[in-house]
Amino acid sequence: MNTNTIKKIALIAVMTILTLAAAASLTAQTPPVTLTKPATPTKAPSGDGFIQRWFVLEPIPATGVTDNAVQSLIKKDLFPNQFAIVPKDGDKVSVGNNELTWHALDTINYNVNLFHFARERKKKTSDVLFWAVTIVNSPREMKDVRLAIGSNAASVWWVNGKEVIGIYGDRQAVIDDGVSKRLTLNKGENIIRAAIVNGGGATDFCARFLDADDKPLKGITVSLGK
Amino acid sequence: MNKNLAAILFIVMLTILLSPARANGLDGQIGIHDPSTIVMCDGKYYTYGTGGTTLISDDGWTWRRGPNLPRRGLAPDVIHIGDKYFLYIAANSGVTKADVFLLTNKTLDPNSPDYKWEEGGIVASSDGVEDCNAIDPGLLLDPTTKRLWLVYGSYFGYIRLVELDPKTGKRLNPAVKPVNIAINSEAAIMIYQDGWYYLLVTHGSCCRGADSGYNIRVGRSKKITGPFLDNMGVDMIQGGGKLFATSAGRVIGPGHFGLFDLSDGVQRFSLHYEADLDRGGASVLDIRPLQWKDGWPVAGENLRAGTYQFESVRTGTVLELAVEGFPVGGRPVRRGPPPGAMPPAAGNQGPPPGPPPGTGPGTGGGIFGGIGKPIPTQDVAEVSQKWPTGEVNIRMGNYLLQAQQKWAIEPVANAGGYLGAPYFKITIAGTTRTLTATEGGELIALPTFNGSPEQLWRIDQLADGSWRVSPKAIPNTKEPLALSAVGSSFATLSKFDPKSEKQRWLLKTP
């Protein structure tokens, strides 16, 4: 084998390695998957009490994250029964001229990454409003508990139809950023509803219940209805 | 000045002392010299001074004169042990010849059928020759050993330590020689904190009104018998002593420290000023917060009326009305990208190209250029027009100098108080919107102040200098609760936990 042949073999080897490395790099660019379809009827909160199962509606166009901008948007009739609906996976609603779909989701993290959710469905992630709903099942009436949430960005939250939290402005999702006044969870189903408005960039939310000592509430489960 | 003469002058002074309510300082009749440690009996507060002066308070804020002690001696101190009150009061029978007498009583309430002072004899003396003047008794019941100790003495020699019998209040082992622990001081008293014994004494001259150099000094020791060293390592028996309290503002000559522990890490100390300029130079009682810093006691200041922001130690966010904030100076108008910024990528919604840079000095212009002139403080009258007119929720947010984040704290006249301070109302500065406790232990701002107990606030300074803020009453709740951060952006009322930062607030002036 002459020197030129050796050089050619070496060049081919180097190019092969570079090609494999490039392929590996493409694999690494696959978007992370944090949201999956629920596979069980109910799900306990995480060890830290975070609710990891939600219905999320594809995003609705929105403008502004200030108190007044968010409140005026969510009080519009965006879609039928918006403050009472408990959807099913795949249900569709009309918002303006758009048909949007509800998705049942489990998150593997403490938070629900709405940026992942929208990007995967090729939807806008900026200047949008996300609706989210879940059902918290309580084995008994629980008094003096608090809903504690974090959101990027502004968000408004309801428990059994009553507005309990509103946080506004361009903000990151910080655990227990917004905390409700003391409330009572009914025995059985409790409907938790949220409207999250993002201005731009990343968007996500997290939510859990705290007990009277501000510790994660134990004994509840989460489901998405019958 | 000889303290006997001082006592006579002080009694004369008391007869001419008026006691009008003041915005600052305690309320009522507070004329006293050399006050004892404040003690409680059946829910009332008591302190005793030179000349046998007795001051009584139902709430610790408004004071009144009570009947004099049967002995009208010098600088008493009092302690409650078991079912008895032991009061020690001194008398000079020569320049340095003096005795400390014991008086006992089952109650301090002059209206009680059990109220009767009984003589317990002499517990310490100086013979007029030795280097000691046995006056100014101060007591410590050692919390670690339950042994009772007496320190006493004045200038002319040493501050001395002897042990008393906590069952009788009398001298234990009189044959044991007193221990010298300090010099060149008087009004000595010891306290115990976190493994240290602290000896607080008063330096300087007393009894000269506004010319009195009285100031309180402190040293500490791991042993009750000393040596007591100051912060520079100087032994108090060689004149050492770290400054604890001195003249300031409108009061001159602080002296005669006395500790009052409110539990949960809240402590106050009593003292007198030789001259309160707002009270004609009279000697008066005061009660102030006691802080601790780096292992040393620090004299806190009572809260003054003013405008503050309430910053949560827990979160760093501040208490505010839950209304949409309006940026100081108006909403920024985008005039272009920051200097050196990359142009927005195609398809992205970046700021539109702006006009030429602004005029702010040294900024390079653009959105960092400012408006080229000072921006006035936000006018609450203007921005509050956009706020809801009724009840408004309370929340917390990043401090942005906005009107809904600035609170006026003012004492409320004729609403009573607590140990050392009056109740306050807390309103958004420039408005009547009032912080109010609600049923269930939550918070709201009502449009006006109505004087109800849920709008009266007790504000206690804690040992680290932060503040605990508690409503006088909460509808349908008996448990005392304090203003508390819950999460980053909301506040509530909850049981005070001295180990937590949730209920600690920094009161900062905007």
PDB file of C-alpha atoms in Angstrom, chain B residues 11 18 30 47 49 65 93 107 118 148-149 168 195 216 228 261 318 377 411 435 450 456 488:
ATOM      1  CA  ILE B  11     -39.691  64.632  93.101  1.00  0.00           C
ATOM      2  CA  LEU B  18     -47.254  67.842  82.663  1.00  0.00           C
ATOM      3  CA  ILE B  30     -44.228  58.885  82.286  1.00  0.00           C
ATOM      4  CA  THR B  47     -42.175  50.040  86.938  1.00  0.00           C
ATOM      5  CA  GLY B  49     -38.200  54.612  90.186  1.00  0.00           C
ATOM      6  CA  ARG B  65     -48.881  57.260  88.519  1.00  0.00           C
ATOM      7  CA  SER B  93     -26.619  57.056 104.669  1.00  0.00           C
ATOM      8  CA  THR B 107     -49.162  41.471  94.062  1.00  0.00           C
ATOM      9  CA  GLU B 118     -43.192  43.652 103.538  1.00  0.00           C
ATOM     10  CA  LEU B 148     -30.759  34.553  91.427  1.00  0.00           C
ATOM     11  CA  TRP B 149     -28.067  37.216  91.190  1.00  0.00           C
ATOM     12  CA  THR B 168     -36.855  34.266  99.836  1.00  0.00           C
ATOM     13  CA  GLY B 195     -24.731  31.377  76.054  1.00  0.00           C
ATOM     14  CA  ILE B 216     -25.610  52.826  78.350  1.00  0.00           C
ATOM     15  CA  PHE B 228     -17.013  41.152  81.074  1.00  0.00           C
ATOM     16  CA  ASP B 261     -38.991  39.657  76.821  1.00  0.00           C
ATOM     17  CA  VAL B 318     -43.413  44.594  48.516  1.00  0.00           C
ATOM     18  CA  THR B 377     -42.531  61.267  41.814  1.00  0.00           C
ATOM     19  CA  PRO B 411     -50.322  56.340  65.163  1.00  0.00           C
ATOM     20  CA  LEU B 435     -55.096  47.902  55.171  1.00  0.00           C
ATOM     21  CA  ASN B 450     -63.155  53.394  60.256  1.00  0.00           C
ATOM     22  CA  LEU B 456     -55.406  48.974  63.948  1.00  0.00           C
ATOM     23  CA  SER B 488     -43.851  35.382  46.146  1.00  0.00           C
TER      24      SER B 488
END
